[in-house]
Short mmCIF file of C-alpha atoms in Angstrom, two decimals:
data_model
loop_
_atom_site.label_atom_id
_atom_site.label_comp_id
_atom_site.label_asym_id
_atom_site.label_seq_id
_atom_site.Cartn_x
_atom_site.Cartn_y
_atom_site.Cartn_z
CA MET A 21 -91.50 31.10 5.95
CA THR A 22 -89.84 28.09 4.31
CA LYS A 23 -86.14 28.55 3.68
CA ARG A 24 -85.10 28.15 0.05
CA LYS A 25 -82.84 25.25 -0.74
CA PRO A 26 -79.45 25.80 -2.38
CA VAL A 27 -79.58 25.44 -6.15
CA MET A 28 -77.68 22.87 -8.18
CA LEU A 29 -77.68 23.51 -11.95
CA VAL A 30 -76.95 20.73 -14.46
CA LEU A 31 -76.26 21.42 -18.13
CA GLY A 32 -76.48 18.09 -19.90
CA ALA A 33 -79.00 16.27 -17.70
CA GLY A 34 -79.47 12.96 -19.47
CA ALA A 35 -80.27 9.60 -17.91
CA GLY A 36 -76.58 8.95 -17.20
CA ILE A 37 -74.15 11.20 -15.35
CA GLY A 38 -76.17 14.42 -15.40
CA GLY A 39 -79.43 12.90 -14.22
CA HIS A 40 -77.81 10.84 -11.46
CA VAL A 41 -75.78 13.80 -10.18
CA ALA A 42 -78.97 15.86 -10.07
CA GLN A 43 -80.70 13.09 -8.12
CA ARG A 44 -77.82 12.88 -5.65
CA PHE A 45 -77.77 16.60 -4.97
CA ALA A 46 -81.56 16.73 -4.64
CA ALA A 47 -81.36 13.90 -2.10
CA GLY A 48 -78.74 15.96 -0.27
CA GLY A 49 -81.01 18.97 0.10
CA TYR A 50 -80.52 20.95 -3.12
CA HIS A 51 -83.08 22.20 -5.60
CA ALA A 52 -81.84 20.53 -8.79
CA VAL A 53 -82.31 22.36 -12.09
CA LEU A 54 -81.95 19.89 -14.96
CA CYS A 55 -81.28 21.17 -18.49
CA ARG A 56 -80.97 19.19 -21.68
CA ARG A 57 -81.27 19.87 -25.41
CA SER A 58 -84.10 17.49 -26.31
CA ASP A 59 -86.34 14.62 -25.15
CA GLU A 60 -88.80 16.56 -23.04
CA GLU A 61 -90.45 13.32 -21.92
CA GLY A 62 -87.16 11.94 -20.62
CA LEU A 63 -86.49 15.20 -18.80
CA ALA A 64 -89.95 15.09 -17.24
CA ARG A 65 -89.30 11.53 -15.99
CA LEU A 66 -86.07 12.61 -14.30
CA VAL A 67 -87.77 15.56 -12.61
CA ALA A 68 -90.73 13.43 -11.54
CA GLY A 69 -88.40 10.79 -10.10
CA ILE A 70 -86.66 13.39 -7.94
CA ARG A 71 -89.95 14.85 -6.75
CA ASP A 72 -91.42 11.42 -6.03
CA SER A 73 -88.40 10.78 -3.79
CA GLY A 74 -89.13 13.93 -1.80
CA GLY A 75 -86.66 16.23 -3.55
CA GLU A 76 -87.06 19.51 -5.40
CA ALA A 77 -86.36 19.75 -9.12
CA THR A 78 -87.08 21.86 -12.17
CA GLY A 79 -86.55 20.81 -15.78
CA MET A 80 -85.73 23.08 -18.72
CA LEU A 81 -84.93 22.43 -22.38
CA LEU A 82 -81.78 24.22 -23.50
CA ASN A 83 -79.96 24.47 -26.83
CA ALA A 84 -76.59 25.43 -25.41
CA VAL A 85 -75.12 26.30 -28.82
CA GLU A 86 -77.78 28.96 -29.42
CA GLU A 87 -76.56 32.51 -28.86
CA GLY A 88 -77.55 33.85 -25.45
CA ALA A 89 -79.21 30.62 -24.28
CA ILE A 90 -76.79 29.78 -21.47
CA GLU A 91 -76.61 33.36 -20.28
CA ASP A 92 -80.40 33.66 -20.21
CA LEU A 93 -80.67 30.35 -18.36
CA VAL A 94 -78.35 31.50 -15.57
CA PHE A 95 -80.22 34.80 -15.27
CA ARG A 96 -83.64 33.10 -15.03
CA VAL A 97 -82.52 30.43 -12.54
CA GLU A 98 -80.89 32.98 -10.23
CA ARG A 99 -83.92 35.28 -10.46
CA ASP A 100 -86.72 32.72 -10.20
CA ILE A 101 -85.27 29.80 -8.20
CA GLY A 102 -82.27 31.07 -6.29
CA PRO A 103 -78.49 31.57 -6.35
CA VAL A 104 -76.66 28.70 -8.01
CA GLU A 105 -74.28 27.20 -5.46
CA VAL A 106 -73.14 24.23 -7.58
CA ALA A 107 -73.13 23.96 -11.36
CA LEU A 108 -72.30 20.90 -13.46
CA PHE A 109 -71.20 21.37 -17.06
CA ASN A 110 -71.90 17.94 -18.52
CA LEU A 111 -72.39 18.64 -22.22
CA GLY A 112 -70.89 16.08 -24.56
CA ALA A 113 -68.98 17.07 -27.68
CA GLN A 114 -68.52 13.77 -29.51
CA ILE A 115 -69.19 14.21 -33.24
CA GLY A 116 -68.16 10.68 -34.19
CA ASN A 117 -65.04 9.05 -35.59
CA ARG A 118 -63.97 11.09 -38.64
CA ALA A 119 -60.77 11.13 -40.65
CA LEU A 120 -59.22 14.55 -41.20
CA GLY A 121 -60.50 14.76 -44.77
CA ASP A 122 -64.02 13.84 -43.64
CA THR A 123 -64.20 16.54 -40.97
CA PRO A 124 -65.78 19.72 -42.38
CA LEU A 125 -64.84 23.02 -40.79
CA LYS A 126 -68.33 23.50 -39.31
CA THR A 127 -68.27 19.99 -37.83
CA PHE A 128 -64.89 20.59 -36.21
CA GLU A 129 -66.11 23.93 -34.87
CA LEU A 130 -69.28 22.37 -33.43
CA GLY A 131 -67.19 20.24 -31.07
CA TRP A 132 -65.43 23.37 -29.81
CA ARG A 133 -68.72 25.25 -29.41
CA MET A 134 -70.17 22.49 -27.25
CA ALA A 135 -67.10 21.51 -25.25
CA THR A 136 -65.13 24.68 -24.74
CA PHE A 137 -67.09 27.76 -25.76
CA GLY A 138 -70.18 26.56 -23.90
CA LEU A 139 -68.17 26.17 -20.70
CA PHE A 140 -66.65 29.62 -21.21
CA ARG A 141 -70.12 31.12 -21.59
CA LEU A 142 -71.42 29.40 -18.45
CA ALA A 143 -68.37 30.55 -16.50
CA GLN A 144 -68.71 34.12 -17.72
CA ALA A 145 -72.39 34.21 -16.76
CA LEU A 146 -72.07 32.49 -13.38
CA LEU A 147 -68.62 32.69 -11.81
CA PRO A 148 -68.56 36.48 -11.25
CA GLN A 149 -71.81 36.14 -9.30
CA MET A 150 -70.38 33.29 -7.26
CA GLY A 151 -67.30 35.44 -6.71
CA ARG A 152 -69.38 38.28 -5.31
CA ARG A 153 -71.02 35.81 -2.94
CA GLY A 154 -67.63 34.38 -1.98
CA SER A 155 -68.48 30.73 -2.61
CA GLY A 156 -69.59 28.27 -5.25
CA THR A 157 -68.57 25.15 -7.14
CA LEU A 158 -68.22 24.44 -10.86
CA LEU A 159 -67.96 20.75 -11.73
CA VAL A 160 -66.92 19.90 -15.29
CA THR A 161 -67.29 16.44 -16.80
CA SER A 162 -64.49 15.57 -19.19
CA ALA A 163 -63.08 12.58 -21.08
CA THR A 164 -59.93 10.70 -22.01
CA ALA A 165 -59.71 12.88 -25.13
CA ALA A 166 -58.80 15.84 -22.91
CA VAL A 167 -55.36 14.34 -22.35
CA ARG A 168 -54.85 11.85 -25.22
CA GLY A 169 -55.80 12.27 -28.86
CA ASN A 170 -56.81 9.30 -30.99
CA SER A 171 -57.20 8.73 -34.73
CA GLY A 172 -60.47 10.15 -36.03
CA GLN A 173 -61.00 12.27 -32.93
CA HIS A 174 -59.60 15.60 -34.16
CA SER A 175 -62.61 17.69 -33.13
CA HIS A 176 -63.26 15.89 -29.87
CA ALA A 177 -59.66 15.86 -28.66
CA ALA A 178 -59.07 19.51 -29.54
CA ALA A 179 -62.34 20.55 -27.89
CA MET A 180 -61.88 18.51 -24.72
CA GLY A 181 -58.26 19.53 -24.41
CA GLY A 182 -59.47 23.11 -24.56
CA ARG A 183 -62.08 22.31 -21.91
CA ARG A 184 -59.37 21.00 -19.60
CA MET A 185 -57.12 24.03 -20.03
CA LEU A 186 -60.05 26.40 -19.58
CA CYS A 187 -60.78 24.69 -16.25
CA GLN A 188 -57.19 25.42 -15.23
CA THR A 189 -57.42 29.11 -16.11
CA LEU A 190 -60.79 29.45 -14.38
CA ASN A 191 -59.38 27.77 -11.29
CA ALA A 192 -56.37 30.10 -11.28
CA GLU A 193 -58.62 33.17 -11.37
CA PHE A 194 -61.52 32.11 -9.18
CA ALA A 195 -60.19 29.67 -6.57
CA PRO A 196 -58.72 32.57 -4.54
CA LYS A 197 -62.22 34.10 -4.57
CA GLY A 198 -63.71 30.97 -2.97
CA ILE A 199 -64.89 29.21 -6.15
CA HIS A 200 -64.04 25.52 -6.48
CA VAL A 201 -63.48 24.49 -10.11
CA ALA A 202 -63.04 20.74 -10.67
CA HIS A 203 -62.24 18.92 -13.94
CA ILE A 204 -63.55 15.34 -13.69
CA LEU A 205 -62.00 13.11 -16.34
CA ILE A 206 -64.09 10.04 -17.14
CA ASP A 207 -61.57 7.53 -18.48
CA GLY A 208 -63.91 4.66 -19.29
CA PRO A 209 -67.38 3.68 -20.53
CA VAL A 210 -70.37 4.85 -18.50
CA GLU A 211 -73.55 2.78 -18.34
CA ALA A 212 -75.64 5.62 -19.72
CA PRO A 213 -78.57 4.96 -22.09
CA ASP A 214 -78.58 8.51 -23.47
CA THR A 215 -74.93 8.47 -24.55
CA LEU A 216 -73.27 5.04 -24.81
CA GLY A 217 -76.69 3.46 -25.33
CA LYS A 218 -77.49 5.65 -28.33
CA LEU A 219 -73.98 5.23 -29.73
CA LEU A 220 -74.18 1.43 -29.65
CA GLY A 221 -77.88 0.94 -30.25
CA PRO A 222 -80.31 -1.01 -28.01
CA GLU A 223 -79.10 -4.54 -28.81
CA ARG A 224 -75.35 -3.88 -28.51
CA PHE A 225 -75.90 -1.78 -25.37
CA ALA A 226 -77.91 -4.58 -23.75
CA ALA A 227 -75.21 -7.10 -24.67
CA LEU A 228 -72.48 -4.85 -23.24
CA LYS A 229 -74.37 -4.46 -19.97
CA ALA A 230 -74.88 -8.21 -19.74
CA ALA A 231 -71.17 -8.82 -20.36
CA LYS A 232 -69.62 -6.06 -18.24
CA SER A 233 -72.24 -4.68 -15.87
CA GLU A 234 -75.14 -6.24 -13.96
CA GLY A 235 -73.01 -7.06 -10.92
CA LYS A 236 -69.66 -7.22 -12.73
CA ASP A 237 -68.91 -3.49 -12.28
CA GLU A 238 -66.80 -3.24 -15.45
CA LEU A 239 -68.79 -0.22 -16.68
CA ILE A 240 -68.85 3.01 -14.68
CA LEU A 241 -72.19 3.14 -12.87
CA PRO A 242 -73.55 6.71 -12.98
CA GLY A 243 -75.17 6.41 -9.57
CA GLU A 244 -71.82 5.54 -8.00
CA LEU A 245 -70.09 8.24 -10.03
CA ALA A 246 -72.54 10.79 -8.65
CA GLU A 247 -71.13 10.12 -5.18
CA THR A 248 -67.74 11.36 -6.39
CA TYR A 249 -69.29 14.57 -7.73
CA TRP A 250 -71.03 15.07 -4.39
CA HIS A 251 -67.80 14.51 -2.47
CA ILE A 252 -65.80 16.94 -4.62
CA ALA A 253 -68.45 19.64 -4.25
CA HIS A 254 -68.26 19.38 -0.47
CA GLN A 255 -64.52 19.22 0.09
CA HIS A 256 -62.94 21.58 2.59
CA ARG A 257 -61.20 24.42 0.80
CA SER A 258 -57.86 23.49 2.38
CA ALA A 259 -57.94 20.24 0.37
CA TRP A 260 -59.74 20.93 -2.90
CA SER A 261 -59.35 18.50 -5.81
CA HIS A 262 -58.94 20.27 -9.14
CA GLU A 263 -58.58 17.24 -11.41
CA VAL A 264 -59.82 13.71 -10.79
CA ASP A 265 -59.77 10.78 -13.22
CA ILE A 266 -62.19 7.88 -12.91
CA ARG A 267 -62.33 4.43 -14.47
CA PRO A 268 -63.81 1.00 -13.60
CA PHE A 269 -61.48 -1.41 -11.84
CA LYS A 270 -61.02 -3.81 -14.81
CA ASP A 271 -61.14 -1.35 -17.70
CA LYS A 272 -58.28 -1.35 -20.22
CA PRO A 273 -57.17 2.01 -21.61
CA TRP A 274 -57.83 2.23 -25.36
CA TRP A 275 -54.11 2.42 -26.14
CA ASN A 276 -53.62 -1.06 -24.60
CA SER A 277 -56.72 -2.66 -26.11
#
């Protein structure tokens, strides 16, 4: 009888961070479960790429804001695929640059629902089960806005700041039960077509890559970033990292630009 592989669950599996982390864990012997809100064709390409490389992967569409969707996802994955040993919460919460007067209440709340409430729901559905098993890892992608607010970023900064503090409370409760919670702060632009690429548009994204990537390494490369996620998930419990910040070697923080 073939032994089941450990399961790695990704919420927010685009072609950037989420997809590359899933690929890295699949290459390392995990069954990667990739979830994203839309673009079923893009999801299928990611899954096919992992399988073509000899890994195991499953793709699922998920509207994380929908009531009960995250909870049902965790239930189905644990029942049908296996216990989740590593989960990555990689959902973005950027609603755009909006002045206070141009930020409706529902728009502000949407950032919180994606960034903070979604993480809370995943934790509530998954961490008690990990606790009963005595092991598990929750990796949480975050952003500069979690520690520094900027003009026009009221929703994003409040939501990501809440995400960061929620990681701290989850760590305080679950680390003694053997659950590693890590807040990974991405303090720079990632060469990701599904996020930065869509924000800039095809022409500006191509120009940015030509100017700062393609051997220059001035954009964060998601494949290299995935190695950090892998390392954190496999640290010895006597030396766990709770918060890590990452940036390219020549990047200027926005407050100095």
